[in-house]
Amino acid sequence: MTLELQGIGVSRGIAIGRAHILFHNQPDVREYLIPAFSIEQEVERLLDAIEQAKQQLKSIRNHIPANAPADVTSFIDTHILMLNDSSLTKVPVDMIRQRRCNAEWALQLQRDALINVFNEMDDPYLRTRRDDVDHVVNRIHRILADQEVADHEIADGRLKGHIIIAEDLTPADTVLMQHQGIAAFVTEHGGATSHTTILARSLGIPAIVGVESVRRYVQDNEPLIIDGEAGIMIAGADESTLKEYQQRRIAFDEHISSLSRYKSQPTRTRDGKTITLLANAELPEDITTISNAGAQGIGLYRTEFLYMNRLAPPEEEEQLAAYRDVVEGMNNQPVTIRTFDLGADKTVDGGRHLTQTVVTNPALGLRAIRLCLTQPAMFRTQLRAILRASAYGKIKIMFPMISTMHELLQARNLLEQCKLELDKEGMEYDRQVEIGAMIEIPASAVCAEMFARHVDFLSIGTNDLIQYTLAIDRIDDTVNYLYDPLHPAVLRLIHMTLEAGRKFNVPVSMCGEMAGDPRYTRLLLAMGLEHFSMHPNALLEIKQIINETDLSLLPANTLSIMEVSDALEADMLLEQINAPIIIKICLSFGFLIRTDKRILII
Ligand code: PEP
Ligand code: MG
């Protein structure tokens, strides 16, 4: 009998292999009273287990392949840091002494307290960080209970080619398993933004999460098929299904390796229009991926990471070092640094105290340039650091979420003041540094001409532009279904911005997710977009589409999509615009195109 289970596909790729079920269960933790004379011994037992957990993680860290993405190491480091933190090394120790309870119980109480804090966080990304607490606490519990099976199991090489079926996996498990050559993994828990799934994507392991009770349905060593994009797991497949997936796997692998030939090619449509492909960067470590993908520069350098996990914002020298590293790492290619876009869902420790008064509608509140302008000292520190870094390579400065001319002029004014200060101090900087504004608010798109007169470039942030145009909170799952880049209002606003750029000869780029989504590439080209900035992993695929497009052959009614009121009709027109390229890509993956409204089976 064939069994097909659906989960969330979080890391694409097809895997065919035998199941290996991991029973990583958390030990049953009970409370018991420790006699007074054994209290210190119990404390020692806990500290010893924490030390062993640290050693295990350090040894795992040493097994990380040299070419693994920096994310991998940083996830393990996060867990090591947690093991050094007083919330685990001190608080449970105090509990053992005060309550005279066993080490497992003290640890469990502290785990529950920490999880409660994470559960109360608004930010869904931060909420998933409670997984880290669980992973670390589980490791200590397993040591306390002498249950170190999982790591030995993973380390002895029996997993090669297997599909791991687990309740949940830690980032450390994932690294070890990748080292052992697993084919894929399926877990009962986890979300699209958990560390483990981010790692799976970075490491190229097909993965599905959120398959409820999967361990009950699958038997050890049973043959399985995994489609990491569609989120489908098939057990007991018949001959024809198996054959079909074998072909899909070959097609997928061929497609991925065929993309590498685009790396050194110029980005140009068949009819000769040259396009600039840039990358979005969020962390300094992204530079390696960006260079590997052959990006022509960075179109959006999000600087929020500098303000995370700390109480005080970073000083000028620290920022200078970070920006200088990026610009030097990009070897003279342009780097567009966006000034801090804190607030709303990006409230982090370094800016929390600045925005906490806004409790309702934070997306409409004090964020991005608004926050920058209410914190001139903090803003100037960043502007000075960016200006100073411009002495080391080509830097552009971009202001997020501009909605009024006054904001733009105020920001420019502060920048001029910083330049004068640097002149007085004899500091070097690029006097021609270009200034740009992000178009993320419908009002700014409507008035794009007004802004175009005062900037060197504009950049469309579709993530926010769609959020504000359609009034859908981008982090609220319950209104996700309304997210629609093809909504005529969204398309018209993009078009208006592009027109304004053309009129005033000001380059317009797009750096929201829409720029890296292959479904919209041809439409955006037809609208006249010439500068795309996206996640580096999307770059070669987008380049393939551009290089295989002849703009003169696109349907004559392509731009009429901006007038289409019916979503289904808009989808159909998009299909015509994309034929045959999207079909070709999907056939090579052999699966589905997900549109925002329905799923097409090709
Ligand atoms: C956007 O809004 O499209 C954008 C690129 O900025 P962010 O996603 O960082 O808000
Ligand atoms: Mg934005």
Short mmCIF file of C-alpha atoms in Angstrom, two decimals, residues 101-303:
data_model
loop_
_atom_site.label_atom_id
_atom_site.label_comp_id
_atom_site.label_asym_id
_atom_site.label_seq_id
_atom_site.Cartn_x
_atom_site.Cartn_y
_atom_site.Cartn_z
CA CYS A 101 15.78 18.81 44.11
CA ASN A 102 17.56 16.60 41.60
CA ALA A 103 19.59 18.11 38.74
CA GLU A 104 17.13 16.91 36.03
CA TRP A 105 14.21 18.60 37.77
CA ALA A 106 16.04 21.89 38.30
CA LEU A 107 17.03 21.88 34.66
CA GLN A 108 13.49 21.11 33.59
CA LEU A 109 12.05 23.98 35.66
CA GLN A 110 14.55 26.38 34.18
CA ARG A 111 13.80 25.06 30.66
CA ASP A 112 10.07 25.73 31.20
CA ALA A 113 10.78 29.26 32.43
CA LEU A 114 12.96 30.04 29.40
CA ILE A 115 10.46 28.54 26.97
CA ASN A 116 7.72 30.73 28.46
CA VAL A 117 9.76 33.82 27.74
CA PHE A 118 10.21 32.76 24.09
CA ASN A 119 6.53 31.84 23.74
CA GLU A 120 5.55 35.34 24.67
CA MET A 121 7.61 36.93 21.95
CA ASP A 122 5.68 38.50 19.06
CA ASP A 123 8.32 37.87 16.47
CA PRO A 124 7.73 34.39 14.95
CA TYR A 125 11.43 34.06 14.15
CA LEU A 126 12.41 34.69 17.76
CA ARG A 127 9.67 32.32 18.93
CA THR A 128 11.34 29.51 17.00
CA ARG A 129 14.50 30.13 19.06
CA ARG A 130 12.83 28.19 21.87
CA ASP A 131 13.92 25.13 19.86
CA ASP A 132 17.49 26.02 20.75
CA VAL A 133 16.67 25.94 24.44
CA ASP A 134 15.06 22.53 24.00
CA HIS A 135 17.95 21.15 21.99
CA VAL A 136 20.52 22.22 24.55
CA VAL A 137 18.49 21.12 27.57
CA ASN A 138 17.74 17.75 25.92
CA ARG A 139 21.41 17.15 25.38
CA ILE A 140 22.15 17.73 29.07
CA HIS A 141 19.19 15.57 30.07
CA ARG A 142 20.40 12.75 27.85
CA ILE A 143 23.82 12.91 29.46
CA LEU A 144 22.32 12.97 32.95
CA ALA A 145 20.25 9.93 32.02
CA ASP A 146 23.20 8.23 30.32
CA GLN A 147 21.35 8.28 27.00
CA GLU A 148 23.96 9.31 24.52
CA VAL A 149 22.73 6.89 21.90
CA ALA A 150 21.77 9.44 19.34
CA ASP A 151 25.22 10.90 18.81
CA HIS A 152 26.89 7.50 18.67
CA GLU A 153 24.23 6.33 16.31
CA ILE A 154 24.86 9.31 14.11
CA ALA A 155 28.61 9.12 14.30
CA ASP A 156 29.13 5.48 13.34
CA GLY A 157 28.44 5.88 9.62
CA ARG A 158 25.33 3.70 9.40
CA LEU A 159 23.26 6.59 8.16
CA LYS A 160 24.80 7.01 4.71
CA GLY A 161 22.06 7.34 2.09
CA HIS A 162 19.30 7.05 4.71
CA ILE A 163 16.31 9.29 5.19
CA ILE A 164 16.16 10.32 8.82
CA ILE A 165 12.77 10.30 10.47
CA ALA A 166 12.79 12.15 13.78
CA GLU A 167 10.62 14.00 16.19
CA ASP A 168 12.92 17.00 15.82
CA LEU A 169 16.57 17.55 15.03
CA THR A 170 19.10 19.88 16.53
CA PRO A 171 21.41 21.92 14.31
CA ALA A 172 24.24 19.84 15.76
CA ASP A 173 22.51 16.60 14.68
CA THR A 174 22.00 18.04 11.23
CA VAL A 175 25.68 18.84 10.80
CA LEU A 176 26.75 15.41 12.00
CA MET A 177 24.27 13.70 9.75
CA GLN A 178 25.30 15.69 6.72
CA HIS A 179 28.83 14.53 7.48
CA GLN A 180 27.54 10.95 7.46
CA GLY A 181 25.94 11.45 4.03
CA ILE A 182 22.24 11.24 4.85
CA ALA A 183 19.90 11.65 1.89
CA ALA A 184 17.16 13.74 3.54
CA PHE A 185 15.25 14.21 6.76
CA VAL A 186 11.64 14.40 7.86
CA THR A 187 10.62 15.69 11.28
CA GLU A 188 7.40 15.90 13.21
CA HIS A 189 8.13 19.39 14.49
CA GLY A 190 9.91 22.47 13.20
CA GLY A 191 9.09 25.48 11.09
CA ALA A 192 10.37 27.10 7.96
CA THR A 193 12.55 29.55 9.90
CA SER A 194 14.03 27.22 12.51
CA HIS A 195 17.82 26.98 12.66
CA THR A 196 17.69 23.34 11.64
CA THR A 197 15.78 24.04 8.45
CA ILE A 198 17.92 27.05 7.59
CA LEU A 199 20.89 24.71 7.96
CA ALA A 200 19.29 22.05 5.79
CA ARG A 201 18.90 24.60 3.02
CA SER A 202 22.47 25.84 3.42
CA LEU A 203 23.81 22.30 3.42
CA GLY A 204 21.61 21.19 0.51
CA ILE A 205 19.80 18.40 2.41
CA PRO A 206 16.22 17.85 1.15
CA ALA A 207 13.96 18.24 4.17
CA ILE A 208 10.34 18.21 5.26
CA VAL A 209 9.15 19.36 8.66
CA GLY A 210 5.83 19.30 10.46
CA VAL A 211 4.77 15.78 9.42
CA GLU A 212 2.64 14.91 12.38
CA SER A 213 3.31 11.51 14.01
CA VAL A 214 5.48 10.44 11.09
CA ARG A 215 7.38 7.99 13.31
CA ARG A 216 4.16 6.06 13.86
CA TYR A 217 3.55 5.49 10.17
CA VAL A 218 7.04 4.64 8.97
CA GLN A 219 9.02 1.52 9.72
CA ASP A 220 12.75 1.39 10.16
CA ASN A 221 14.56 0.58 6.91
CA GLU A 222 11.45 1.02 4.81
CA PRO A 223 12.08 2.58 1.33
CA LEU A 224 10.91 6.20 1.12
CA ILE A 225 10.69 9.01 -1.39
CA ILE A 226 11.06 12.63 -0.31
CA ASP A 227 10.17 15.71 -2.29
CA GLY A 228 11.71 18.53 -0.26
CA GLU A 229 10.00 21.29 -2.22
CA ALA A 230 6.46 19.97 -2.34
CA GLY A 231 6.79 18.65 1.24
CA ILE A 232 5.67 15.14 0.23
CA MET A 233 6.91 11.88 1.75
CA ILE A 234 5.90 8.63 0.05
CA ALA A 235 6.23 5.17 1.61
CA GLY A 236 5.50 1.92 -0.21
CA ALA A 237 5.73 3.54 -3.64
CA ASP A 238 4.90 1.34 -6.64
CA GLU A 239 7.32 0.80 -9.52
CA SER A 240 5.98 3.60 -11.70
CA THR A 241 6.05 6.21 -8.88
CA LEU A 242 9.57 5.18 -8.01
CA LYS A 243 10.65 5.52 -11.63
CA GLU A 244 8.99 8.90 -11.91
CA TYR A 245 10.84 10.24 -8.85
CA GLN A 246 14.13 8.76 -10.03
CA GLN A 247 13.74 10.76 -13.22
CA ARG A 248 12.79 13.87 -11.28
CA ARG A 249 15.86 13.49 -9.12
CA ILE A 250 18.12 13.26 -12.15
CA ALA A 251 16.39 16.26 -13.73
CA PHE A 252 16.71 18.28 -10.53
CA ASP A 253 20.42 17.49 -10.14
CA GLU A 254 21.03 18.30 -13.79
CA HIS A 255 19.15 21.55 -13.47
CA ILE A 256 21.18 22.68 -10.44
CA SER A 257 24.50 21.80 -12.02
CA SER A 258 23.47 23.32 -15.34
CA LEU A 259 22.94 26.65 -13.61
CA SER A 260 26.62 26.94 -12.77
CA ARG A 261 27.38 27.65 -16.43
CA TYR A 262 25.53 30.95 -16.04
CA LYS A 263 27.90 32.13 -13.34
CA SER A 264 30.48 33.59 -15.71
CA GLN A 265 28.00 34.65 -18.38
CA PRO A 266 26.87 38.25 -18.67
CA THR A 267 23.23 38.85 -17.78
CA ARG A 268 21.60 39.79 -21.06
CA THR A 269 18.28 39.02 -22.70
CA ARG A 270 18.34 37.28 -26.08
CA ASP A 271 17.50 40.56 -27.75
CA GLY A 272 20.51 42.22 -26.14
CA LYS A 273 19.26 44.11 -23.08
CA THR A 274 21.82 44.08 -20.27
CA ILE A 275 20.50 43.51 -16.76
CA THR A 276 22.27 43.97 -13.42
CA LEU A 277 21.94 41.12 -10.94
CA LEU A 278 22.76 42.02 -7.36
CA ALA A 279 22.50 40.12 -4.10
CA ASN A 280 20.86 40.85 -0.77
CA ALA A 281 23.09 40.34 2.26
CA GLU A 282 22.09 40.04 5.89
CA LEU A 283 25.27 38.86 7.55
CA PRO A 284 28.98 39.39 6.87
CA GLU A 285 29.28 35.65 6.15
CA ASP A 286 26.95 35.98 3.16
CA ILE A 287 29.78 37.48 1.11
CA THR A 288 31.19 34.06 0.17
CA THR A 289 27.83 32.80 -1.14
CA ILE A 290 27.35 36.06 -2.98
CA SER A 291 30.73 35.83 -4.72
CA ASN A 292 30.08 32.16 -5.58
CA ALA A 293 26.79 33.09 -7.21
CA GLY A 294 28.51 35.66 -9.45
CA ALA A 295 26.53 38.69 -8.23
CA GLN A 296 27.56 42.07 -9.65
CA GLY A 297 27.40 43.69 -6.24
CA ILE A 298 25.15 43.99 -3.21
CA GLY A 299 21.86 45.72 -3.85
CA LEU A 300 20.68 45.55 -0.25
CA TYR A 301 22.95 45.18 2.75
CA ARG A 302 20.66 44.90 5.76
CA THR A 303 22.53 46.34 8.73
#
